[in-house]
Short mmCIF file of C-alpha atoms in Angstrom, two decimals:
data_model
loop_
_atom_site.label_atom_id
_atom_site.label_comp_id
_atom_site.label_asym_id
_atom_site.label_seq_id
_atom_site.Cartn_x
_atom_site.Cartn_y
_atom_site.Cartn_z
CA ASP A 1 50.22 -59.64 -6.54
CA ILE A 2 53.96 -58.80 -7.08
CA GLN A 3 55.40 -61.19 -9.51
CA LEU A 4 58.90 -62.21 -9.21
CA THR A 5 60.99 -64.70 -11.71
CA GLN A 6 64.68 -65.67 -10.59
CA SER A 7 67.14 -66.25 -13.06
CA PRO A 8 68.66 -69.06 -13.49
CA SER A 9 66.85 -71.38 -11.93
CA PHE A 10 69.66 -73.35 -11.82
CA LEU A 11 73.47 -72.93 -11.92
CA SER A 12 76.12 -74.80 -11.80
CA ALA A 13 79.57 -73.63 -10.24
CA SER A 14 82.53 -74.77 -8.67
CA VAL A 15 84.93 -73.34 -5.38
CA GLY A 16 85.93 -70.04 -6.42
CA ASP A 17 83.62 -68.51 -9.16
CA ARG A 18 81.99 -65.74 -9.15
CA VAL A 19 78.66 -66.08 -9.18
CA THR A 20 75.61 -63.92 -10.20
CA ILE A 21 71.92 -64.38 -9.92
CA THR A 22 68.95 -62.16 -11.05
CA CYS A 23 65.71 -61.12 -9.69
CA ARG A 24 63.46 -59.48 -11.59
CA ALA A 25 59.75 -57.92 -9.97
CA SER A 26 56.46 -57.07 -12.07
CA GLN A 27 56.39 -54.21 -10.67
CA ASP A 28 58.47 -51.06 -9.49
CA ILE A 29 59.12 -52.45 -5.90
CA ASN A 30 61.85 -49.90 -4.92
CA ILE A 31 64.35 -50.74 -3.25
CA TYR A 32 62.16 -53.68 -0.89
CA LEU A 33 63.66 -56.60 -1.85
CA ALA A 34 65.31 -59.70 0.47
CA TRP A 35 67.91 -62.52 -0.30
CA TYR A 36 67.76 -66.00 1.58
CA GLN A 37 69.70 -68.61 1.26
CA GLN A 38 68.28 -71.52 2.25
CA GLN A 39 70.29 -75.41 3.15
CA PRO A 40 68.32 -78.46 2.36
CA GLY A 41 66.49 -79.03 5.60
CA LYS A 42 66.94 -76.01 6.96
CA ALA A 43 65.05 -72.18 7.42
CA PRO A 44 66.00 -69.96 5.23
CA ARG A 45 68.59 -67.59 6.34
CA LEU A 46 68.37 -63.56 5.73
CA LEU A 47 71.37 -62.39 3.38
CA ILE A 48 70.35 -59.05 2.10
CA TYR A 49 68.17 -57.08 2.71
CA ALA A 50 66.97 -53.48 1.43
CA ALA A 51 68.24 -54.80 -2.07
CA SER A 52 71.86 -53.63 -1.00
CA ALA A 53 72.49 -54.22 3.09
CA LEU A 54 74.37 -56.90 3.99
CA HIS A 55 73.00 -58.78 7.49
CA THR A 56 74.49 -59.03 10.17
CA GLY A 57 77.30 -62.04 10.02
CA VAL A 58 76.74 -62.58 6.31
CA PRO A 59 80.33 -62.97 4.91
CA SER A 60 80.70 -60.06 2.97
CA ARG A 61 81.68 -62.10 -0.26
CA PHE A 62 77.86 -61.84 -0.81
CA SER A 63 76.33 -59.15 -2.26
CA GLY A 64 73.47 -56.98 -3.62
CA SER A 65 72.27 -54.26 -6.18
CA GLY A 66 69.63 -52.78 -7.81
CA SER A 67 66.26 -51.20 -7.28
CA GLY A 68 62.50 -51.17 -9.41
CA THR A 69 62.02 -54.29 -10.87
CA GLU A 70 65.67 -55.60 -11.48
CA PHE A 71 68.13 -57.26 -8.60
CA THR A 72 71.25 -58.97 -8.40
CA LEU A 73 72.47 -61.15 -5.75
CA THR A 74 76.22 -61.63 -6.38
CA ILE A 75 78.83 -64.50 -5.04
CA SER A 76 82.14 -62.78 -5.20
CA SER A 77 83.78 -66.35 -4.52
CA LEU A 78 81.69 -69.60 -4.16
CA GLN A 79 82.33 -71.15 -0.65
CA PRO A 80 81.79 -74.76 -0.47
CA GLU A 81 79.08 -73.81 1.94
CA ASP A 82 77.32 -71.50 -0.29
CA PHE A 83 75.68 -74.90 -2.34
CA ALA A 84 72.49 -74.08 -1.94
CA THR A 85 69.17 -72.42 -3.04
CA TYR A 86 68.25 -69.07 -3.00
CA TYR A 87 65.48 -67.02 -2.95
CA CYS A 88 64.33 -63.59 -3.63
CA GLN A 89 61.31 -61.62 -1.43
CA GLN A 90 59.95 -58.43 -2.40
CA LEU A 91 58.15 -56.72 0.78
CA ASN A 92 56.59 -53.28 -0.78
CA PHE A 93 53.41 -54.15 -1.59
CA TYR A 94 51.52 -56.83 0.29
CA PRO A 95 49.66 -58.99 1.28
CA PRO A 96 51.51 -61.16 0.37
CA PHE A 97 55.02 -60.94 0.78
CA THR A 98 55.91 -62.49 -2.10
CA PHE A 99 58.75 -64.76 -2.60
CA GLY A 100 60.92 -65.79 -5.92
CA PRO A 101 60.82 -69.57 -7.58
CA GLY A 102 64.30 -69.88 -6.07
CA THR A 103 68.03 -70.35 -8.04
CA THR A 104 69.86 -73.63 -7.09
CA VAL A 105 73.32 -73.33 -6.71
CA ASP A 106 74.74 -76.28 -7.33
CA VAL A 107 77.96 -78.43 -8.24
CA GLU B 1 70.99 -65.49 21.96
CA VAL B 2 67.92 -65.35 19.74
CA PHE B 3 65.85 -68.29 19.43
CA LEU B 4 62.01 -69.21 18.35
CA VAL B 5 60.83 -72.53 18.67
CA GLU B 6 57.59 -73.77 17.01
CA SER B 7 55.32 -76.13 18.40
CA GLY B 8 52.00 -77.89 17.52
CA GLY B 9 52.26 -79.43 14.58
CA GLY B 10 50.88 -82.71 13.42
CA LEU B 11 48.90 -85.17 11.04
CA VAL B 12 45.48 -84.49 10.68
CA GLN B 13 42.80 -85.35 8.60
CA PRO B 14 41.10 -82.99 6.29
CA GLY B 15 38.67 -80.11 7.34
CA GLY B 16 40.64 -80.36 10.82
CA SER B 17 42.02 -77.79 12.85
CA LEU B 18 45.35 -77.20 14.53
CA ARG B 19 47.00 -73.94 16.52
CA LEU B 20 50.74 -73.88 16.36
CA SER B 21 52.63 -71.66 19.04
CA CYS B 22 55.80 -70.34 18.35
CA ASP B 23 58.20 -69.83 21.57
CA VAL B 24 60.27 -66.43 21.96
CA SER B 25 63.69 -66.37 23.47
CA GLY B 26 65.99 -63.55 23.55
CA PHE B 27 64.38 -60.86 22.40
CA THR B 28 61.22 -58.59 23.44
CA LEU B 29 58.05 -59.86 21.34
CA ARG B 30 56.16 -56.82 21.85
CA ASN B 31 58.83 -55.07 19.77
CA TYR B 32 58.29 -56.73 16.41
CA TRP B 33 56.37 -57.51 13.44
CA MET B 34 56.13 -61.20 13.43
CA ASN B 35 55.12 -63.45 10.77
CA TRP B 36 54.37 -67.47 9.59
CA VAL B 37 55.87 -68.71 6.57
CA ARG B 38 54.91 -72.09 5.19
CA GLN B 39 56.85 -74.47 2.62
CA ALA B 40 55.54 -77.38 0.79
CA PRO B 41 57.37 -80.63 0.67
CA GLY B 42 60.24 -79.52 -2.31
CA LYS B 43 58.80 -76.37 -3.23
CA GLY B 44 59.73 -72.66 -1.93
CA PRO B 45 58.70 -70.57 0.94
CA VAL B 46 55.24 -69.07 0.67
CA TRP B 47 54.22 -66.20 3.22
CA VAL B 48 50.89 -67.17 5.05
CA ALA B 49 50.36 -64.20 7.83
CA LEU B 50 51.84 -60.96 9.44
CA ILE B 51 51.03 -59.25 12.86
CA ASN B 52 51.72 -56.19 14.20
CA SER B 53 53.85 -55.50 17.11
CA ASP B 54 50.83 -55.08 19.59
CA GLY B 55 48.57 -57.70 18.18
CA SER B 56 45.91 -54.57 16.68
CA ALA B 57 46.76 -55.72 12.48
CA THR B 58 46.81 -58.52 10.92
CA ASN B 59 47.38 -59.69 7.18
CA ILE B 60 46.78 -62.80 6.19
CA ALA B 61 47.35 -64.48 2.34
CA ASP B 62 44.36 -65.23 0.02
CA SER B 63 45.26 -68.81 0.16
CA VAL B 64 44.40 -68.93 3.49
CA LYS B 65 41.73 -66.26 4.29
CA GLY B 66 38.88 -67.18 6.72
CA ARG B 67 40.74 -70.49 7.78
CA PHE B 68 44.33 -69.48 9.08
CA THR B 69 44.31 -66.78 12.09
CA ILE B 70 47.32 -65.37 13.52
CA SER B 71 47.30 -64.13 17.19
CA ARG B 72 50.10 -63.19 19.58
CA ASP B 73 50.04 -62.76 23.50
CA ASN B 74 53.09 -60.25 24.05
CA ALA B 75 53.38 -61.09 28.02
CA LYS B 76 53.98 -64.64 27.08
CA ASN B 77 56.29 -64.05 24.93
CA ARG B 78 54.02 -66.15 22.39
CA LEU B 79 53.02 -66.15 18.81
CA TYR B 80 50.11 -68.29 17.48
CA LEU B 81 48.16 -69.37 14.02
CA GLN B 82 45.37 -71.10 14.46
CA LEU B 83 44.91 -73.56 11.36
CA ASP B 84 41.37 -74.20 10.62
CA SER B 85 39.11 -76.25 7.67
CA LEU B 86 42.85 -77.57 6.80
CA ARG B 87 43.40 -78.78 3.28
CA ALA B 88 46.19 -81.29 1.39
CA GLU B 89 47.92 -78.38 0.26
CA ASP B 90 47.76 -76.35 3.69
CA THR B 91 50.39 -79.78 4.17
CA GLY B 92 54.41 -78.08 4.60
CA VAL B 93 56.55 -77.20 7.10
CA TYR B 94 55.40 -73.44 9.23
CA PHE B 95 57.73 -71.67 10.08
CA CYS B 96 57.60 -68.76 12.70
CA VAL B 97 59.75 -65.42 11.49
CA ARG B 98 60.94 -62.08 13.11
CA GLY B 99 60.34 -59.35 10.83
CA ILE B 100 62.48 -56.27 9.94
CA THR B 101 60.15 -53.40 10.51
CA VAL B 102 60.25 -49.72 10.82
CA ASN B 103 57.19 -47.43 11.40
CA GLU B 104 58.58 -43.32 10.75
CA GLU B 105 56.46 -41.61 8.93
CA LYS B 106 55.46 -45.20 7.32
CA ILE B 107 55.44 -48.72 8.14
CA ILE B 108 58.72 -49.82 6.04
CA HIS B 109 59.44 -54.13 5.97
CA TYR B 110 62.62 -54.69 4.71
CA GLY B 111 62.89 -58.85 5.28
CA MET B 112 62.57 -61.30 7.83
CA ASP B 113 66.13 -61.92 10.12
CA VAL B 114 65.07 -64.11 12.81
CA TRP B 115 63.64 -67.93 11.54
CA GLY B 116 62.46 -70.81 13.66
CA GLN B 117 63.38 -74.29 12.69
CA GLY B 118 59.85 -74.96 11.54
CA THR B 119 56.76 -77.22 13.06
CA THR B 120 55.09 -79.72 10.42
CA VAL B 121 51.82 -79.94 8.92
CA ILE B 122 50.43 -83.10 7.58
CA VAL B 123 46.95 -83.17 6.08
CA SER B 124 45.93 -86.44 5.01
CA SER B 125 42.91 -88.94 5.53
#
């Protein structure tokens, strides 16, 4: 199975900050990586697919980059509603479609 | 508007069974590959099962293979997950999730774009 690691696990930030989260895959997964945001008590929400494509309705302050084994999610200017947990997911090799362990962005 | 609404969760004893359902509205189910994803309390999401658009092919996570079965009824706009031989570690919220899948020269999965609100399964004696 493909293993995903995320760094950092926890990130303390303030409104207006630029935030970068890294996801690393144990094997080359091409561009088949997605990013999700999850608020407490809610379902995950797709932000980015195919490593860098912004999903419909997602604010442009979110961006994704990378290919192969290293990927990043960047929030250019953190907003109050962006305090949440972020997960990456690989979709190149399955089963399973692996999720990363998550990065919590908090105050 | 697109909706996925899960039902069928509940409290069940170890070794018991449940059948989860997912009612789909706002899109044509037969055009999409679908997934079930679960999330244990305080943990991250874990993919459980995948079914192709016409139900002829499925993939199941090793942790539940032989115990869980995914199926669909496109005419009824409904997705199912049959959970048998349940264990305590199966406890969690189960989400019905639509896949972004393209079938051209090969099948490519890009992500999971629509999620239900989840149904809670608790396995406990």
